PDB file of C-alpha atoms in Angstrom:
ATOM      1  CA  UNK A   1     -21.054  -2.989 -29.169  1.00 35.00           C
ATOM      2  CA  UNK A   2     -24.354  -1.825 -28.344  1.00 36.00           C
ATOM      3  CA  UNK A   3     -26.764  -4.749 -27.504  1.00 38.00           C
ATOM      4  CA  UNK A   4     -23.858  -7.081 -27.158  1.00 36.00           C
ATOM      5  CA  UNK A   5     -24.587  -9.468 -24.272  1.00 36.00           C
ATOM      6  CA  UNK A   6     -21.404 -10.152 -22.141  1.00 38.00           C
ATOM      7  CA  UNK A   7     -21.335 -13.359 -19.729  1.00 38.00           C
ATOM      8  CA  UNK A   8     -19.407 -13.276 -16.914  1.00 41.00           C
ATOM      9  CA  UNK A   9     -16.541 -15.574 -16.472  1.00 41.00           C
ATOM     10  CA  UNK A  10     -18.894 -18.356 -14.461  1.00 43.00           C
ATOM     11  CA  UNK A  11     -21.634 -19.533 -16.365  1.00 43.00           C
ATOM     12  CA  UNK A  12     -25.409 -18.959 -15.979  1.00 44.00           C
ATOM     13  CA  UNK A  13     -26.033 -22.868 -15.135  1.00 50.00           C
ATOM     14  CA  UNK A  14     -23.356 -23.230 -12.719  1.00 48.00           C
ATOM     15  CA  UNK A  15     -24.749 -20.236 -10.574  1.00 48.00           C
ATOM     16  CA  UNK A  16     -28.503 -21.463 -11.179  1.00 50.00           C
ATOM     17  CA  UNK A  17     -27.900 -24.667  -9.737  1.00 54.00           C
ATOM     18  CA  UNK A  18     -25.976 -23.612  -6.721  1.00 52.00           C
ATOM     19  CA  UNK A  19     -28.487 -20.974  -5.764  1.00 53.00           C
ATOM     20  CA  UNK A  20     -31.717 -23.444  -6.932  1.00 54.00           C
ATOM     21  CA  UNK A  21     -30.229 -26.267  -4.897  1.00 56.00           C
ATOM     22  CA  UNK A  22     -29.090 -24.089  -1.651  1.00 51.00           C
ATOM     23  CA  UNK A  23     -32.919 -22.503  -1.577  1.00 50.00           C
ATOM     24  CA  UNK A  24     -34.510 -25.752  -2.282  1.00 53.00           C
ATOM     25  CA  UNK A  25     -32.320 -27.524   0.687  1.00 49.00           C
ATOM     26  CA  UNK A  26     -32.223 -24.291   3.009  1.00 45.00           C
ATOM     27  CA  UNK A  27     -35.696 -25.248   5.103  1.00 41.00           C
ATOM     28  CA  UNK A  28     -35.150 -28.952   5.139  1.00 43.00           C
ATOM     29  CA  UNK A  29     -34.550 -30.503   8.615  1.00 39.00           C
ATOM     30  CA  UNK A  30     -30.953 -30.997   7.753  1.00 41.00           C
ATOM     31  CA  UNK A  31     -29.973 -27.661   6.730  1.00 51.00           C
ATOM     32  CA  UNK A  32     -31.752 -25.498   9.832  1.00 72.00           C
ATOM     33  CA  UNK A  33     -28.902 -23.279  11.018  1.00 70.00           C
ATOM     34  CA  UNK A  34     -28.515 -24.827  14.233  1.00 73.00           C
ATOM     35  CA  UNK A  35     -27.891 -28.375  13.157  1.00 68.00           C
ATOM     36  CA  UNK A  36     -25.089 -29.565  14.930  1.00 63.00           C
ATOM     37  CA  UNK A  37     -24.740 -32.944  13.206  1.00 64.00           C
ATOM     38  CA  UNK A  38     -21.676 -34.364  11.439  1.00 67.00           C
ATOM     39  CA  UNK A  39     -23.692 -34.552   8.601  1.00 71.00           C
ATOM     40  CA  UNK A  40     -25.420 -31.208   8.765  1.00 65.00           C
ATOM     41  CA  UNK A  41     -22.061 -29.215   9.753  1.00 69.00           C
ATOM     42  CA  UNK A  42     -20.601 -30.794   6.728  1.00 77.00           C
ATOM     43  CA  UNK A  43     -23.740 -30.049   4.452  1.00 76.00           C
ATOM     44  CA  UNK A  44     -23.845 -26.332   5.643  1.00 72.00           C
ATOM     45  CA  UNK A  45     -20.050 -25.937   5.338  1.00 77.00           C
ATOM     46  CA  UNK A  46     -20.715 -27.262   1.648  1.00 80.00           C
ATOM     47  CA  UNK A  47     -23.232 -25.383   0.848  1.00 78.00           C
ATOM     48  CA  UNK A  48     -22.186 -21.806   2.518  1.00 79.00           C
ATOM     49  CA  UNK A  49     -18.590 -22.470   0.275  1.00 82.00           C
ATOM     50  CA  UNK A  50     -20.640 -22.755  -3.064  1.00 79.00           C
ATOM     51  CA  UNK A  51     -22.708 -20.503  -2.715  1.00 76.00           C
ATOM     52  CA  UNK A  52     -20.252 -17.474  -1.241  1.00 81.00           C
ATOM     53  CA  UNK A  53     -18.010 -18.539  -4.347  1.00 81.00           C
ATOM     54  CA  UNK A  54     -21.317 -18.179  -6.567  1.00 77.00           C
ATOM     55  CA  UNK A  55     -22.141 -14.588  -5.385  1.00 78.00           C
ATOM     56  CA  UNK A  56     -18.549 -13.457  -5.421  1.00 83.00           C
ATOM     57  CA  UNK A  57     -17.973 -14.851  -9.170  1.00 81.00           C
ATOM     58  CA  UNK A  58     -21.313 -13.662 -10.165  1.00 75.00           C
ATOM     59  CA  UNK A  59     -20.683 -10.005  -9.236  1.00 77.00           C
ATOM     60  CA  UNK A  60     -16.845 -10.011 -10.495  1.00 80.00           C
ATOM     61  CA  UNK A  61     -16.465  -9.623 -14.219  1.00 76.00           C
ATOM     62  CA  UNK A  62     -12.941 -10.071 -13.944  1.00 79.00           C
ATOM     63  CA  UNK A  63     -11.327 -13.031 -11.842  1.00 78.00           C
ATOM     64  CA  UNK A  64      -7.785 -11.772 -11.850  1.00 80.00           C
ATOM     65  CA  UNK A  65      -9.052  -8.750 -10.085  1.00 86.00           C
ATOM     66  CA  UNK A  66     -11.045  -7.759  -6.937  1.00 90.00           C
ATOM     67  CA  UNK A  67     -14.377  -6.592  -6.996  1.00 91.00           C
ATOM     68  CA  UNK A  68     -14.780  -2.633  -7.570  1.00 93.00           C
ATOM     69  CA  UNK A  69     -17.544  -0.368  -6.352  1.00 92.00           C
ATOM     70  CA  UNK A  70     -18.845   0.471  -9.190  1.00 90.00           C
ATOM     71  CA  UNK A  71     -18.893  -2.857 -10.463  1.00 89.00           C
ATOM     72  CA  UNK A  72     -20.331  -4.178  -7.436  1.00 88.00           C
ATOM     73  CA  UNK A  73     -23.291  -1.821  -7.246  1.00 87.00           C
ATOM     74  CA  UNK A  74     -23.853  -2.473 -11.160  1.00 84.00           C
ATOM     75  CA  UNK A  75     -24.113  -5.850 -10.363  1.00 81.00           C
ATOM     76  CA  UNK A  76     -26.625  -5.585  -7.282  1.00 78.00           C
ATOM     77  CA  UNK A  77     -28.728  -2.862  -9.215  1.00 75.00           C
ATOM     78  CA  UNK A  78     -29.393  -5.236 -11.890  1.00 73.00           C
ATOM     79  CA  UNK A  79     -30.088  -8.142  -9.860  1.00 65.00           C
ATOM     80  CA  UNK A  80     -32.436  -6.861  -7.406  1.00 62.00           C
ATOM     81  CA  UNK A  81     -34.580  -3.904  -6.474  1.00 66.00           C
ATOM     82  CA  UNK A  82     -31.537  -2.413  -4.204  1.00 72.00           C
ATOM     83  CA  UNK A  83     -30.786   1.304  -4.645  1.00 81.00           C
ATOM     84  CA  UNK A  84     -27.700   2.988  -5.662  1.00 84.00           C
ATOM     85  CA  UNK A  85     -27.372   4.580  -2.224  1.00 88.00           C
ATOM     86  CA  UNK A  86     -27.779   0.620  -0.631  1.00 85.00           C
ATOM     87  CA  UNK A  87     -25.612  -0.963  -2.724  1.00 86.00           C
ATOM     88  CA  UNK A  88     -22.823   2.116  -2.001  1.00 90.00           C
ATOM     89  CA  UNK A  89     -23.372   1.032   1.946  1.00 90.00           C
ATOM     90  CA  UNK A  90     -23.172  -2.483   1.236  1.00 89.00           C
ATOM     91  CA  UNK A  91     -20.116  -2.210  -0.601  1.00 91.00           C
ATOM     92  CA  UNK A  92     -18.994   0.107   2.628  1.00 93.00           C
ATOM     93  CA  UNK A  93     -19.770  -2.580   5.012  1.00 93.00           C
ATOM     94  CA  UNK A  94     -18.431  -5.390   2.881  1.00 93.00           C
ATOM     95  CA  UNK A  95     -14.905  -3.570   1.687  1.00 94.00           C
ATOM     96  CA  UNK A  96     -14.638  -2.052   5.474  1.00 93.00           C
ATOM     97  CA  UNK A  97     -14.119   1.412   3.526  1.00 90.00           C
ATOM     98  CA  UNK A  98     -11.273   0.189   1.374  1.00 93.00           C
ATOM     99  CA  UNK A  99     -11.721   0.488  -2.733  1.00 93.00           C
ATOM    100  CA  UNK A 100     -12.227  -3.111  -3.657  1.00 94.00           C
ATOM    101  CA  UNK A 101     -13.612  -6.301  -2.290  1.00 93.00           C
ATOM    102  CA  UNK A 102     -11.683  -9.578  -2.204  1.00 92.00           C
ATOM    103  CA  UNK A 103     -12.580 -12.996  -1.030  1.00 88.00           C
ATOM    104  CA  UNK A 104     -11.218 -12.278   2.477  1.00 92.00           C
ATOM    105  CA  UNK A 105     -13.584  -9.143   2.915  1.00 93.00           C
ATOM    106  CA  UNK A 106     -16.424 -10.812   2.043  1.00 91.00           C
ATOM    107  CA  UNK A 107     -15.831 -13.704   4.438  1.00 91.00           C
ATOM    108  CA  UNK A 108     -14.675 -11.232   7.237  1.00 93.00           C
ATOM    109  CA  UNK A 109     -18.264  -9.284   6.236  1.00 93.00           C
ATOM    110  CA  UNK A 110     -20.241 -12.871   6.385  1.00 91.00           C
ATOM    111  CA  UNK A 111     -18.544 -13.581   9.900  1.00 93.00           C
ATOM    112  CA  UNK A 112     -19.300  -9.924  11.373  1.00 94.00           C
ATOM    113  CA  UNK A 113     -22.787 -10.357  10.148  1.00 93.00           C
ATOM    114  CA  UNK A 114     -23.144 -14.040  11.473  1.00 93.00           C
ATOM    115  CA  UNK A 115     -22.128 -12.762  15.085  1.00 95.00           C
ATOM    116  CA  UNK A 116     -24.547  -9.652  14.739  1.00 95.00           C
ATOM    117  CA  UNK A 117     -27.217 -12.390  14.033  1.00 93.00           C
ATOM    118  CA  UNK A 118     -26.269 -14.462  16.939  1.00 95.00           C
ATOM    119  CA  UNK A 119     -26.370 -11.401  19.419  1.00 96.00           C
ATOM    120  CA  UNK A 120     -29.756 -10.230  18.020  1.00 95.00           C
ATOM    121  CA  UNK A 121     -31.121 -14.086  18.851  1.00 95.00           C
ATOM    122  CA  UNK A 122     -29.772 -13.776  22.314  1.00 96.00           C
ATOM    123  CA  UNK A 123     -31.145 -10.404  23.404  1.00 96.00           C
ATOM    124  CA  UNK A 124     -34.340 -11.712  22.305  1.00 93.00           C
ATOM    125  CA  UNK A 125     -34.306 -14.447  24.643  1.00 94.00           C
ATOM    126  CA  UNK A 126     -32.324 -13.359  27.661  1.00 95.00           C
ATOM    127  CA  UNK A 127     -33.920 -12.420  30.619  1.00 87.00           C
ATOM    128  CA  UNK A 128     -34.060  -9.506  33.132  1.00 89.00           C
ATOM    129  CA  UNK A 129     -30.329 -10.749  34.672  1.00 91.00           C
ATOM    130  CA  UNK A 130     -28.935 -10.333  30.781  1.00 92.00           C
ATOM    131  CA  UNK A 131     -28.420 -14.358  30.690  1.00 96.00           C
ATOM    132  CA  UNK A 132     -30.079 -17.031  28.858  1.00 96.00           C
ATOM    133  CA  UNK A 133     -31.202 -19.890  31.250  1.00 95.00           C
ATOM    134  CA  UNK A 134     -32.214 -23.449  30.190  1.00 95.00           C
ATOM    135  CA  UNK A 135     -35.992 -22.527  30.002  1.00 95.00           C
ATOM    136  CA  UNK A 136     -35.237 -19.417  27.809  1.00 96.00           C
ATOM    137  CA  UNK A 137     -32.777 -21.192  25.497  1.00 96.00           C
ATOM    138  CA  UNK A 138     -35.517 -24.063  25.216  1.00 96.00           C
ATOM    139  CA  UNK A 139     -38.461 -21.580  24.131  1.00 95.00           C
ATOM    140  CA  UNK A 140     -35.837 -19.699  21.846  1.00 94.00           C
ATOM    141  CA  UNK A 141     -34.708 -22.900  20.156  1.00 93.00           C
ATOM    142  CA  UNK A 142     -38.562 -24.431  19.973  1.00 93.00           C
ATOM    143  CA  UNK A 143     -39.483 -21.356  18.184  1.00 92.00           C
ATOM    144  CA  UNK A 144     -36.638 -21.773  15.830  1.00 89.00           C
ATOM    145  CA  UNK A 145     -38.062 -25.452  15.178  1.00 89.00           C
ATOM    146  CA  UNK A 146     -35.713 -27.638  17.353  1.00 90.00           C
ATOM    147  CA  UNK A 147     -37.410 -30.162  19.427  1.00 92.00           C
ATOM    148  CA  UNK A 148     -37.279 -29.371  23.224  1.00 94.00           C
ATOM    149  CA  UNK A 149     -35.493 -32.540  24.118  1.00 93.00           C
ATOM    150  CA  UNK A 150     -32.729 -31.895  21.780  1.00 91.00           C
ATOM    151  CA  UNK A 151     -32.091 -28.386  22.758  1.00 93.00           C
ATOM    152  CA  UNK A 152     -32.027 -29.412  26.409  1.00 94.00           C
ATOM    153  CA  UNK A 153     -29.321 -31.473  25.663  1.00 92.00           C
ATOM    154  CA  UNK A 154     -27.323 -28.755  23.615  1.00 92.00           C
ATOM    155  CA  UNK A 155     -27.734 -26.194  26.272  1.00 94.00           C
ATOM    156  CA  UNK A 156     -25.242 -28.151  28.625  1.00 89.00           C
ATOM    157  CA  UNK A 157     -22.647 -28.142  25.704  1.00 91.00           C
ATOM    158  CA  UNK A 158     -22.924 -24.312  25.273  1.00 93.00           C
ATOM    159  CA  UNK A 159     -22.850 -23.523  28.890  1.00 92.00           C
ATOM    160  CA  UNK A 160     -19.212 -23.893  29.184  1.00 88.00           C
ATOM    161  CA  UNK A 161     -18.448 -22.843  32.652  1.00 89.00           C
ATOM    162  CA  UNK A 162     -21.448 -24.771  34.071  1.00 89.00           C
ATOM    163  CA  UNK A 163     -22.988 -21.738  36.090  1.00 91.00           C
ATOM    164  CA  UNK A 164     -26.483 -22.602  35.094  1.00 90.00           C
ATOM    165  CA  UNK A 165     -26.949 -19.905  32.474  1.00 93.00           C
ATOM    166  CA  UNK A 166     -25.512 -18.947  28.984  1.00 96.00           C
ATOM    167  CA  UNK A 167     -23.628 -15.272  28.850  1.00 96.00           C
ATOM    168  CA  UNK A 168     -23.754 -13.468  25.500  1.00 96.00           C
ATOM    169  CA  UNK A 169     -20.051 -14.468  24.435  1.00 96.00           C
ATOM    170  CA  UNK A 170     -20.986 -18.314  25.188  1.00 95.00           C
ATOM    171  CA  UNK A 171     -24.101 -18.062  22.944  1.00 96.00           C
ATOM    172  CA  UNK A 172     -22.257 -16.039  20.227  1.00 96.00           C
ATOM    173  CA  UNK A 173     -19.406 -18.439  20.014  1.00 93.00           C
ATOM    174  CA  UNK A 174     -21.828 -21.371  19.152  1.00 93.00           C
ATOM    175  CA  UNK A 175     -24.392 -19.647  17.144  1.00 93.00           C
ATOM    176  CA  UNK A 176     -22.324 -16.859  15.082  1.00 92.00           C
ATOM    177  CA  UNK A 177     -20.602 -20.245  13.254  1.00 86.00           C
ATOM    178  CA  UNK A 178     -23.584 -21.782  12.646  1.00 86.00           C
ATOM    179  CA  UNK A 179     -25.342 -18.848  11.249  1.00 89.00           C
ATOM    180  CA  UNK A 180     -23.025 -18.340   8.414  1.00 85.00           C
ATOM    181  CA  UNK A 181     -25.208 -19.927   5.757  1.00 81.00           C
ATOM    182  CA  UNK A 182     -28.163 -18.217   7.219  1.00 82.00           C
ATOM    183  CA  UNK A 183     -26.353 -15.128   6.222  1.00 85.00           C
ATOM    184  CA  UNK A 184     -25.031 -15.494   2.861  1.00 80.00           C
ATOM    185  CA  UNK A 185     -28.550 -16.687   2.056  1.00 76.00           C
ATOM    186  CA  UNK A 186     -30.656 -13.787   3.734  1.00 78.00           C
ATOM    187  CA  UNK A 187     -27.832 -11.071   2.808  1.00 76.00           C
ATOM    188  CA  UNK A 188     -27.709 -11.914  -0.761  1.00 73.00           C
ATOM    189  CA  UNK A 189     -29.778 -14.937  -2.338  1.00 67.00           C
ATOM    190  CA  UNK A 190     -32.944 -13.206  -0.958  1.00 63.00           C
ATOM    191  CA  UNK A 191     -32.442  -9.873  -1.916  1.00 58.00           C
ATOM    192  CA  UNK A 192     -31.168 -10.666  -5.192  1.00 53.00           C
ATOM    193  CA  UNK A 193     -32.750 -12.204  -8.649  1.00 49.00           C
ATOM    194  CA  UNK A 194     -29.438 -14.467  -8.934  1.00 45.00           C
ATOM    195  CA  UNK A 195     -28.429 -15.420 -11.481  1.00 42.00           C
ATOM    196  CA  UNK A 196     -30.473 -13.802 -14.410  1.00 42.00           C
ATOM    197  CA  UNK A 197     -29.457 -10.371 -13.954  1.00 38.00           C
ATOM    198  CA  UNK A 198     -26.310 -10.676 -12.383  1.00 37.00           C
ATOM    199  CA  UNK A 199     -24.548 -12.927 -15.031  1.00 35.00           C
ATOM    200  CA  UNK A 200     -25.583 -11.268 -18.399  1.00 37.00           C
ATOM    201  CA  UNK A 201     -25.563  -7.452 -18.590  1.00 34.00           C
ATOM    202  CA  UNK A 202     -26.292  -5.378 -21.438  1.00 30.00           C
ATOM    203  CA  UNK A 203     -23.409  -3.138 -22.796  1.00 31.00           C
ATOM    204  CA  UNK A 204     -25.286  -0.025 -23.937  1.00 31.00           C
TER     205      UNK A 204
END
């Protein structure tokens, strides 16, 4: 019916609370991407799972089916300034070229993007020898907000073969898992007006 508002199966209030809490907590000391304490890891994992589910539910109008390209592009266009071409490209990246997006594919995309973030940080920090030594690691992590003493302590736990410097695989494997929450925030929360436009749609 013209002018009828269709509400997605996850309520506006529920998604709004998840996103609001995530945005409020994302800059707190315990929620820094590099937080490795048991409490910090637990909080990040819970936040990550809540946000990824909220995003998936908000975009998916039918919980019984995976997300199709047309549905995804409509939701992204309604919730952000993303162009149709950009939305199609993002859909392709998440779906790996297939016709639908499932939870597993969304998780795969977030994992790949977290790995990409980790590699970018490594390349920004590494020296001419293509490794990251203690001084370079401390400088990088201090720029990210980590106290220098803590960075020095963590460094020895990442240097698995104890050769005095970090290789790309060593840094990537450590950082990529910790960066997953930052990925879902930057790739979705920062690019879209969740949940106002996504959870409600006017049917012409």
